[in-house]
Amino acid sequence: MDATNFPDDLVQTQAAWNATYAALAAPRPRDTTALRRRLLLLSVRLWWHPYWETAPSVPAERSELRQVVRARGAVRAA
Protein backbone atom coordinates (compact mmCIF):
# COMPACT_ATOMS: atom_id res chain seq x y z
CA MET A 1 0.00 0.00 0.00
CA ASP A 2 1.18 3.49 -0.80
CA ALA A 3 1.65 5.81 2.15
CA THR A 4 -0.58 8.40 0.50
CA ASN A 5 -3.60 6.09 0.99
CA PHE A 6 -3.55 6.91 4.70
CA PRO A 7 -4.95 10.27 5.81
CA ASP A 8 -2.26 12.72 6.89
CA ASP A 9 -3.73 13.14 10.37
CA LEU A 10 -3.64 9.37 10.88
CA VAL A 11 0.01 9.18 9.82
CA GLN A 12 0.89 12.12 12.08
CA THR A 13 -0.92 10.54 15.02
CA GLN A 14 0.96 7.27 14.53
CA ALA A 15 4.26 9.18 14.32
CA ALA A 16 3.41 11.02 17.54
CA TRP A 17 2.51 7.70 19.19
CA ASN A 18 5.88 6.24 18.14
CA ALA A 19 7.76 9.28 19.48
CA THR A 20 5.86 9.19 22.78
CA TYR A 21 6.45 5.47 23.16
CA ALA A 22 10.18 5.95 22.48
CA ALA A 23 10.35 8.74 25.06
CA LEU A 24 8.63 6.55 27.62
CA ALA A 25 10.92 3.60 26.83
CA ALA A 26 14.09 5.69 27.21
CA PRO A 27 16.21 5.15 30.32
CA ARG A 28 14.88 7.28 33.17
CA PRO A 29 12.18 9.16 31.30
CA ARG A 30 11.03 12.44 32.76
CA ASP A 31 7.37 13.05 33.55
CA THR A 32 6.22 9.50 32.94
CA THR A 33 2.65 10.30 33.97
CA ALA A 34 2.28 12.87 31.18
CA LEU A 35 3.88 10.49 28.68
CA ARG A 36 1.53 7.66 29.66
CA ARG A 37 -1.50 9.92 29.39
CA ARG A 38 -0.37 11.14 25.97
CA LEU A 39 0.21 7.56 24.83
CA LEU A 40 -3.29 6.61 25.95
CA LEU A 41 -4.84 9.62 24.20
CA LEU A 42 -2.98 8.88 20.97
CA SER A 43 -3.93 5.20 21.19
CA VAL A 44 -7.61 6.12 21.40
CA ARG A 45 -7.29 8.48 18.43
CA LEU A 46 -5.57 5.79 16.39
CA TRP A 47 -8.05 3.07 17.32
CA TRP A 48 -11.20 5.09 16.61
CA HIS A 49 -10.05 7.04 13.55
CA PRO A 50 -12.81 7.15 10.90
CA TYR A 51 -10.43 5.74 8.28
CA TRP A 52 -10.77 2.27 9.79
CA GLU A 53 -14.45 2.15 8.85
CA THR A 54 -13.43 2.16 5.16
CA ALA A 55 -10.41 -0.14 5.39
CA PRO A 56 -10.87 -3.54 3.73
CA SER A 57 -8.76 -5.41 6.30
CA VAL A 58 -8.30 -3.38 9.45
CA PRO A 59 -5.59 -5.52 11.14
CA ALA A 60 -3.49 -5.57 7.97
CA GLU A 61 -3.99 -1.84 7.44
CA ARG A 62 -2.99 -1.04 11.02
CA SER A 63 0.19 -3.04 10.56
CA GLU A 64 0.89 -1.32 7.25
CA LEU A 65 0.41 2.10 8.87
CA ARG A 66 2.98 1.27 11.54
CA GLN A 67 5.45 0.07 8.90
CA VAL A 68 4.95 3.17 6.75
CA VAL A 69 5.50 5.52 9.68
CA ARG A 70 8.60 3.59 10.84
CA ALA A 71 10.02 3.74 7.32
CA ARG A 72 9.43 7.48 7.11
CA GLY A 73 11.17 7.93 10.45
CA ALA A 74 14.15 5.89 9.26
CA VAL A 75 14.44 7.97 6.10
CA ARG A 76 14.31 11.21 8.07
CA ALA A 77 16.96 9.95 10.50
CA ALA A 78 19.33 8.99 7.66
PDB file of C-alpha atoms in Angstrom, residues 1-5 15 24 28-30 34-35 38 40-41 46 48-49 51 54-55 59 69-70 78:
ATOM      1  CA  MET A   1       0.000   0.000   0.000  1.00  0.00           C
ATOM      2  CA  ASP A   2       1.181   3.489  -0.803  1.00  0.00           C
ATOM      3  CA  ALA A   3       1.652   5.812   2.150  1.00  0.00           C
ATOM      4  CA  THR A   4      -0.584   8.397   0.505  1.00  0.00           C
ATOM      5  CA  ASN A   5      -3.597   6.092   0.994  1.00  0.00           C
ATOM      6  CA  ALA A  15       4.258   9.177  14.317  1.00  0.00           C
ATOM      7  CA  LEU A  24       8.633   6.545  27.622  1.00  0.00           C
ATOM      8  CA  ARG A  28      14.880   7.276  33.173  1.00  0.00           C
ATOM      9  CA  PRO A  29      12.179   9.160  31.300  1.00  0.00           C
ATOM     10  CA  ARG A  30      11.028  12.443  32.759  1.00  0.00           C
ATOM     11  CA  ALA A  34       2.279  12.867  31.178  1.00  0.00           C
ATOM     12  CA  LEU A  35       3.878  10.495  28.679  1.00  0.00           C
ATOM     13  CA  ARG A  38      -0.367  11.143  25.975  1.00  0.00           C
ATOM     14  CA  LEU A  40      -3.285   6.610  25.947  1.00  0.00           C
ATOM     15  CA  LEU A  41      -4.844   9.621  24.204  1.00  0.00           C
ATOM     16  CA  LEU A  46      -5.573   5.786  16.391  1.00  0.00           C
ATOM     17  CA  TRP A  48     -11.202   5.093  16.614  1.00  0.00           C
ATOM     18  CA  HIS A  49     -10.052   7.043  13.554  1.00  0.00           C
ATOM     19  CA  TYR A  51     -10.429   5.740   8.278  1.00  0.00           C
ATOM     20  CA  THR A  54     -13.435   2.159   5.162  1.00  0.00           C
ATOM     21  CA  ALA A  55     -10.411  -0.141   5.393  1.00  0.00           C
ATOM     22  CA  PRO A  59      -5.592  -5.519  11.135  1.00  0.00           C
ATOM     23  CA  VAL A  69       5.502   5.517   9.682  1.00  0.00           C
ATOM     24  CA  ARG A  70       8.602   3.589  10.838  1.00  0.00           C
ATOM     25  CA  ALA A  78      19.330   8.988   7.661  1.00  0.00           C
TER      26      ALA A  78
END
